[in-house]
PDB file of C-alpha atoms in Angstrom:
ATOM      1  CA  UNK W   1     -16.766  26.900 -44.677  1.00  0.00           C
ATOM      2  CA  UNK W   2     -20.115  25.570 -45.651  1.00  0.00           C
ATOM      3  CA  UNK W   3     -21.145  24.071 -49.329  1.00  0.00           C
ATOM      4  CA  UNK W   4     -24.404  23.010 -50.993  1.00  0.00           C
ATOM      5  CA  UNK W   5     -23.947  20.776 -53.827  1.00  0.00           C
ATOM      6  CA  UNK W   6     -26.735  19.703 -56.040  1.00  0.00           C
ATOM      7  CA  UNK W   7     -26.795  16.822 -58.510  1.00  0.00           C
ATOM      8  CA  UNK W   8     -29.386  14.994 -60.249  1.00  0.00           C
ATOM      9  CA  UNK W   9     -30.849  17.764 -62.917  1.00  0.00           C
ATOM     10  CA  UNK W  10     -30.900  17.049 -66.775  1.00  0.00           C
ATOM     11  CA  UNK W  11     -33.083  16.589 -69.688  1.00  0.00           C
ATOM     12  CA  UNK W  12     -35.850  14.592 -69.209  1.00  0.00           C
ATOM     13  CA  UNK W  13     -39.020  13.800 -71.556  1.00  0.00           C
ATOM     14  CA  UNK W  14     -42.849  15.428 -70.215  1.00  0.00           C
ATOM     15  CA  UNK W  15     -44.402  12.726 -68.011  1.00  0.00           C
ATOM     16  CA  UNK W  16     -41.021  11.410 -66.792  1.00  0.00           C
ATOM     17  CA  UNK W  17     -39.328  11.931 -63.478  1.00  0.00           C
ATOM     18  CA  UNK W  18     -36.202  13.065 -61.884  1.00  0.00           C
ATOM     19  CA  UNK W  19     -34.581  13.545 -58.487  1.00  0.00           C
ATOM     20  CA  UNK W  20     -32.379  16.141 -57.108  1.00  0.00           C
ATOM     21  CA  UNK W  21     -30.215  15.847 -54.525  1.00  0.00           C
ATOM     22  CA  UNK W  22     -28.617  18.724 -52.576  1.00  0.00           C
ATOM     23  CA  UNK W  23     -25.563  17.960 -49.882  1.00  0.00           C
ATOM     24  CA  UNK W  24     -24.989  20.237 -47.177  1.00  0.00           C
ATOM     25  CA  UNK W  25     -20.916  20.125 -45.723  1.00  0.00           C
ATOM     26  CA  UNK W  26     -18.624  21.707 -43.744  1.00  0.00           C
ATOM     27  CA  UNK W  27     -18.664  22.865 -39.730  1.00  0.00           C
ATOM     28  CA  UNK W  28     -22.467  22.255 -39.275  1.00  0.00           C
ATOM     29  CA  UNK W  29     -23.898  21.777 -36.208  1.00  0.00           C
ATOM     30  CA  UNK W  30     -27.753  21.551 -37.587  1.00  0.00           C
ATOM     31  CA  UNK W  31     -29.959  22.000 -40.139  1.00  0.00           C
ATOM     32  CA  UNK W  32     -33.365  23.970 -40.277  1.00  0.00           C
ATOM     33  CA  UNK W  33     -35.442  24.027 -43.333  1.00  0.00           C
ATOM     34  CA  UNK W  34     -34.589  22.953 -46.172  1.00  0.00           C
ATOM     35  CA  UNK W  35     -35.985  23.971 -49.617  1.00  0.00           C
ATOM     36  CA  UNK W  36     -36.182  23.869 -53.545  1.00  0.00           C
ATOM     37  CA  UNK W  37     -36.454  27.011 -55.368  1.00  0.00           C
ATOM     38  CA  UNK W  38     -36.683  27.180 -59.174  1.00  0.00           C
ATOM     39  CA  UNK W  39     -35.987  30.293 -61.651  1.00  0.00           C
ATOM     40  CA  UNK W  40     -37.134  30.015 -65.257  1.00  0.00           C
ATOM     41  CA  UNK W  41     -36.141  32.322 -68.065  1.00  0.00           C
ATOM     42  CA  UNK W  42     -38.048  35.794 -67.745  1.00  0.00           C
ATOM     43  CA  UNK W  43     -39.418  34.723 -64.337  1.00  0.00           C
ATOM     44  CA  UNK W  44     -38.755  35.547 -60.599  1.00  0.00           C
ATOM     45  CA  UNK W  45     -37.277  32.804 -58.553  1.00  0.00           C
ATOM     46  CA  UNK W  46     -40.246  30.650 -56.934  1.00  0.00           C
ATOM     47  CA  UNK W  47     -40.390  28.666 -53.783  1.00  0.00           C
ATOM     48  CA  UNK W  48     -41.017  25.076 -54.948  1.00  0.00           C
ATOM     49  CA  UNK W  49     -41.210  22.950 -51.815  1.00  0.00           C
ATOM     50  CA  UNK W  50     -39.913  23.164 -48.069  1.00  0.00           C
ATOM     51  CA  UNK W  51     -39.507  20.783 -45.406  1.00  0.00           C
ATOM     52  CA  UNK W  52     -38.697  21.806 -41.718  1.00  0.00           C
ATOM     53  CA  UNK W  53     -36.071  20.082 -39.189  1.00  0.00           C
ATOM     54  CA  UNK W  54     -39.512  18.400 -37.536  1.00  0.00           C
ATOM     55  CA  UNK W  55     -40.423  17.214 -41.215  1.00  0.00           C
ATOM     56  CA  UNK W  56     -43.110  19.616 -41.966  1.00  0.00           C
ATOM     57  CA  UNK W  57     -43.538  19.734 -45.903  1.00  0.00           C
ATOM     58  CA  UNK W  58     -44.459  22.455 -48.060  1.00  0.00           C
ATOM     59  CA  UNK W  59     -45.151  22.602 -51.863  1.00  0.00           C
ATOM     60  CA  UNK W  60     -46.181  25.404 -54.205  1.00  0.00           C
ATOM     61  CA  UNK W  61     -50.105  24.639 -55.529  1.00  0.00           C
ATOM     62  CA  UNK W  62     -47.884  24.046 -59.381  1.00  0.00           C
ATOM     63  CA  UNK W  63     -46.341  20.832 -57.938  1.00  0.00           C
ATOM     64  CA  UNK W  64     -48.380  19.349 -55.666  1.00  0.00           C
ATOM     65  CA  UNK W  65     -49.248  15.778 -55.941  1.00  0.00           C
ATOM     66  CA  UNK W  66     -46.305  15.548 -58.274  1.00  0.00           C
ATOM     67  CA  UNK W  67     -43.245  16.408 -56.003  1.00  0.00           C
ATOM     68  CA  UNK W  68     -42.131  15.167 -52.861  1.00  0.00           C
ATOM     69  CA  UNK W  69     -39.030  17.118 -50.907  1.00  0.00           C
ATOM     70  CA  UNK W  70     -37.287  14.445 -48.065  1.00  0.00           C
ATOM     71  CA  UNK W  71     -34.436  15.099 -45.901  1.00  0.00           C
ATOM     72  CA  UNK W  72     -32.209  12.680 -44.697  1.00  0.00           C
ATOM     73  CA  UNK W  73     -30.617  14.466 -41.449  1.00  0.00           C
ATOM     74  CA  UNK W  74     -27.544  12.276 -40.486  1.00  0.00           C
ATOM     75  CA  UNK W  75     -26.265  12.682 -44.387  1.00  0.00           C
ATOM     76  CA  UNK W  76     -27.030  16.526 -44.447  1.00  0.00           C
ATOM     77  CA  UNK W  77     -28.930  16.234 -47.428  1.00  0.00           C
ATOM     78  CA  UNK W  78     -32.440  17.080 -49.002  1.00  0.00           C
ATOM     79  CA  UNK W  79     -34.227  15.399 -51.799  1.00  0.00           C
ATOM     80  CA  UNK W  80     -36.514  16.271 -54.276  1.00  0.00           C
ATOM     81  CA  UNK W  81     -38.496  13.722 -56.276  1.00  0.00           C
ATOM     82  CA  UNK W  82     -40.460  14.755 -59.558  1.00  0.00           C
ATOM     83  CA  UNK W  83     -42.539  13.124 -61.586  1.00  0.00           C
ATOM     84  CA  UNK W  84     -45.163  13.639 -64.226  1.00  0.00           C
ATOM     85  CA  UNK W  85     -43.187  16.329 -65.293  1.00  0.00           C
ATOM     86  CA  UNK W  86     -44.192  19.390 -67.118  1.00  0.00           C
ATOM     87  CA  UNK W  87     -42.742  21.541 -69.736  1.00  0.00           C
ATOM     88  CA  UNK W  88     -43.352  24.308 -67.369  1.00  0.00           C
ATOM     89  CA  UNK W  89     -41.550  22.981 -64.180  1.00  0.00           C
ATOM     90  CA  UNK W  90     -38.286  24.077 -67.090  1.00  0.00           C
ATOM     91  CA  UNK W  91     -35.777  25.624 -64.915  1.00  0.00           C
ATOM     92  CA  UNK W  92     -32.653  26.195 -62.622  1.00  0.00           C
ATOM     93  CA  UNK W  93     -33.496  24.556 -59.713  1.00  0.00           C
ATOM     94  CA  UNK W  94     -31.536  25.699 -56.242  1.00  0.00           C
ATOM     95  CA  UNK W  95     -31.020  24.347 -53.215  1.00  0.00           C
ATOM     96  CA  UNK W  96     -31.583  26.487 -49.844  1.00  0.00           C
ATOM     97  CA  UNK W  97     -30.506  25.749 -46.419  1.00  0.00           C
ATOM     98  CA  UNK W  98     -30.739  27.756 -42.967  1.00  0.00           C
ATOM     99  CA  UNK W  99     -27.946  26.159 -41.098  1.00  0.00           C
ATOM    100  CA  UNK W 100     -26.668  26.317 -37.654  1.00  0.00           C
ATOM    101  CA  UNK W 101     -23.108  27.076 -37.273  1.00  0.00           C
ATOM    102  CA  UNK W 102     -20.594  27.048 -34.307  1.00  0.00           C
ATOM    103  CA  UNK W 103     -19.883  30.736 -32.884  1.00  0.00           C
ATOM    104  CA  UNK W 104     -17.535  30.375 -29.758  1.00  0.00           C
ATOM    105  CA  UNK W 105     -20.245  28.661 -26.866  1.00  0.00           C
ATOM    106  CA  UNK W 106     -23.148  29.378 -29.253  1.00  0.00           C
ATOM    107  CA  UNK W 107     -24.394  29.220 -32.733  1.00  0.00           C
ATOM    108  CA  UNK W 108     -26.092  31.213 -35.067  1.00  0.00           C
ATOM    109  CA  UNK W 109     -28.094  30.230 -38.270  1.00  0.00           C
ATOM    110  CA  UNK W 110     -26.995  31.215 -41.767  1.00  0.00           C
ATOM    111  CA  UNK W 111     -28.862  31.001 -45.140  1.00  0.00           C
ATOM    112  CA  UNK W 112     -26.842  28.887 -48.135  1.00  0.00           C
ATOM    113  CA  UNK W 113     -27.592  28.582 -51.325  1.00  0.00           C
ATOM    114  CA  UNK W 114     -26.478  25.711 -53.771  1.00  0.00           C
ATOM    115  CA  UNK W 115     -25.037  26.532 -57.013  1.00  0.00           C
ATOM    116  CA  UNK W 116     -28.281  25.129 -58.993  1.00  0.00           C
ATOM    117  CA  UNK W 117     -29.084  22.496 -61.583  1.00  0.00           C
ATOM    118  CA  UNK W 118     -30.986  22.856 -64.994  1.00  0.00           C
ATOM    119  CA  UNK W 119     -33.843  21.019 -65.502  1.00  0.00           C
ATOM    120  CA  UNK W 120     -35.450  20.578 -68.974  1.00  0.00           C
ATOM    121  CA  UNK W 121     -38.664  18.622 -69.591  1.00  0.00           C
ATOM    122  CA  UNK W 122     -38.510  18.704 -73.598  1.00  0.00           C
ATOM    123  CA  UNK W 123     -39.606  16.177 -75.948  1.00  0.00           C
TER     124      UNK W 123
END
């Protein structure tokens, strides 16, 4: 069993900062790309940021310069540092990870999702 457990969501004022964490646990050989998605009311889920196992990052245009994704491979954890938050950042944020799991003498990759954490930016 593999679980992605998110934490760090909450209410913050415009211009404030918040850090989200997502820790993977269970039977894990290694983790490939990790990412953060978000979904606002009446909106489709969108990719916010991603980071590969090699450390390459990618960001949505709307968050470039304000958000930073990072990972701690020793802890199987990905973070999203959010700064200069805007009301339009309000959404449920979901952690995603592509994880290599043991399968006999080999392994296979599986996509996992966190439970989601609410981020509300409002005064």
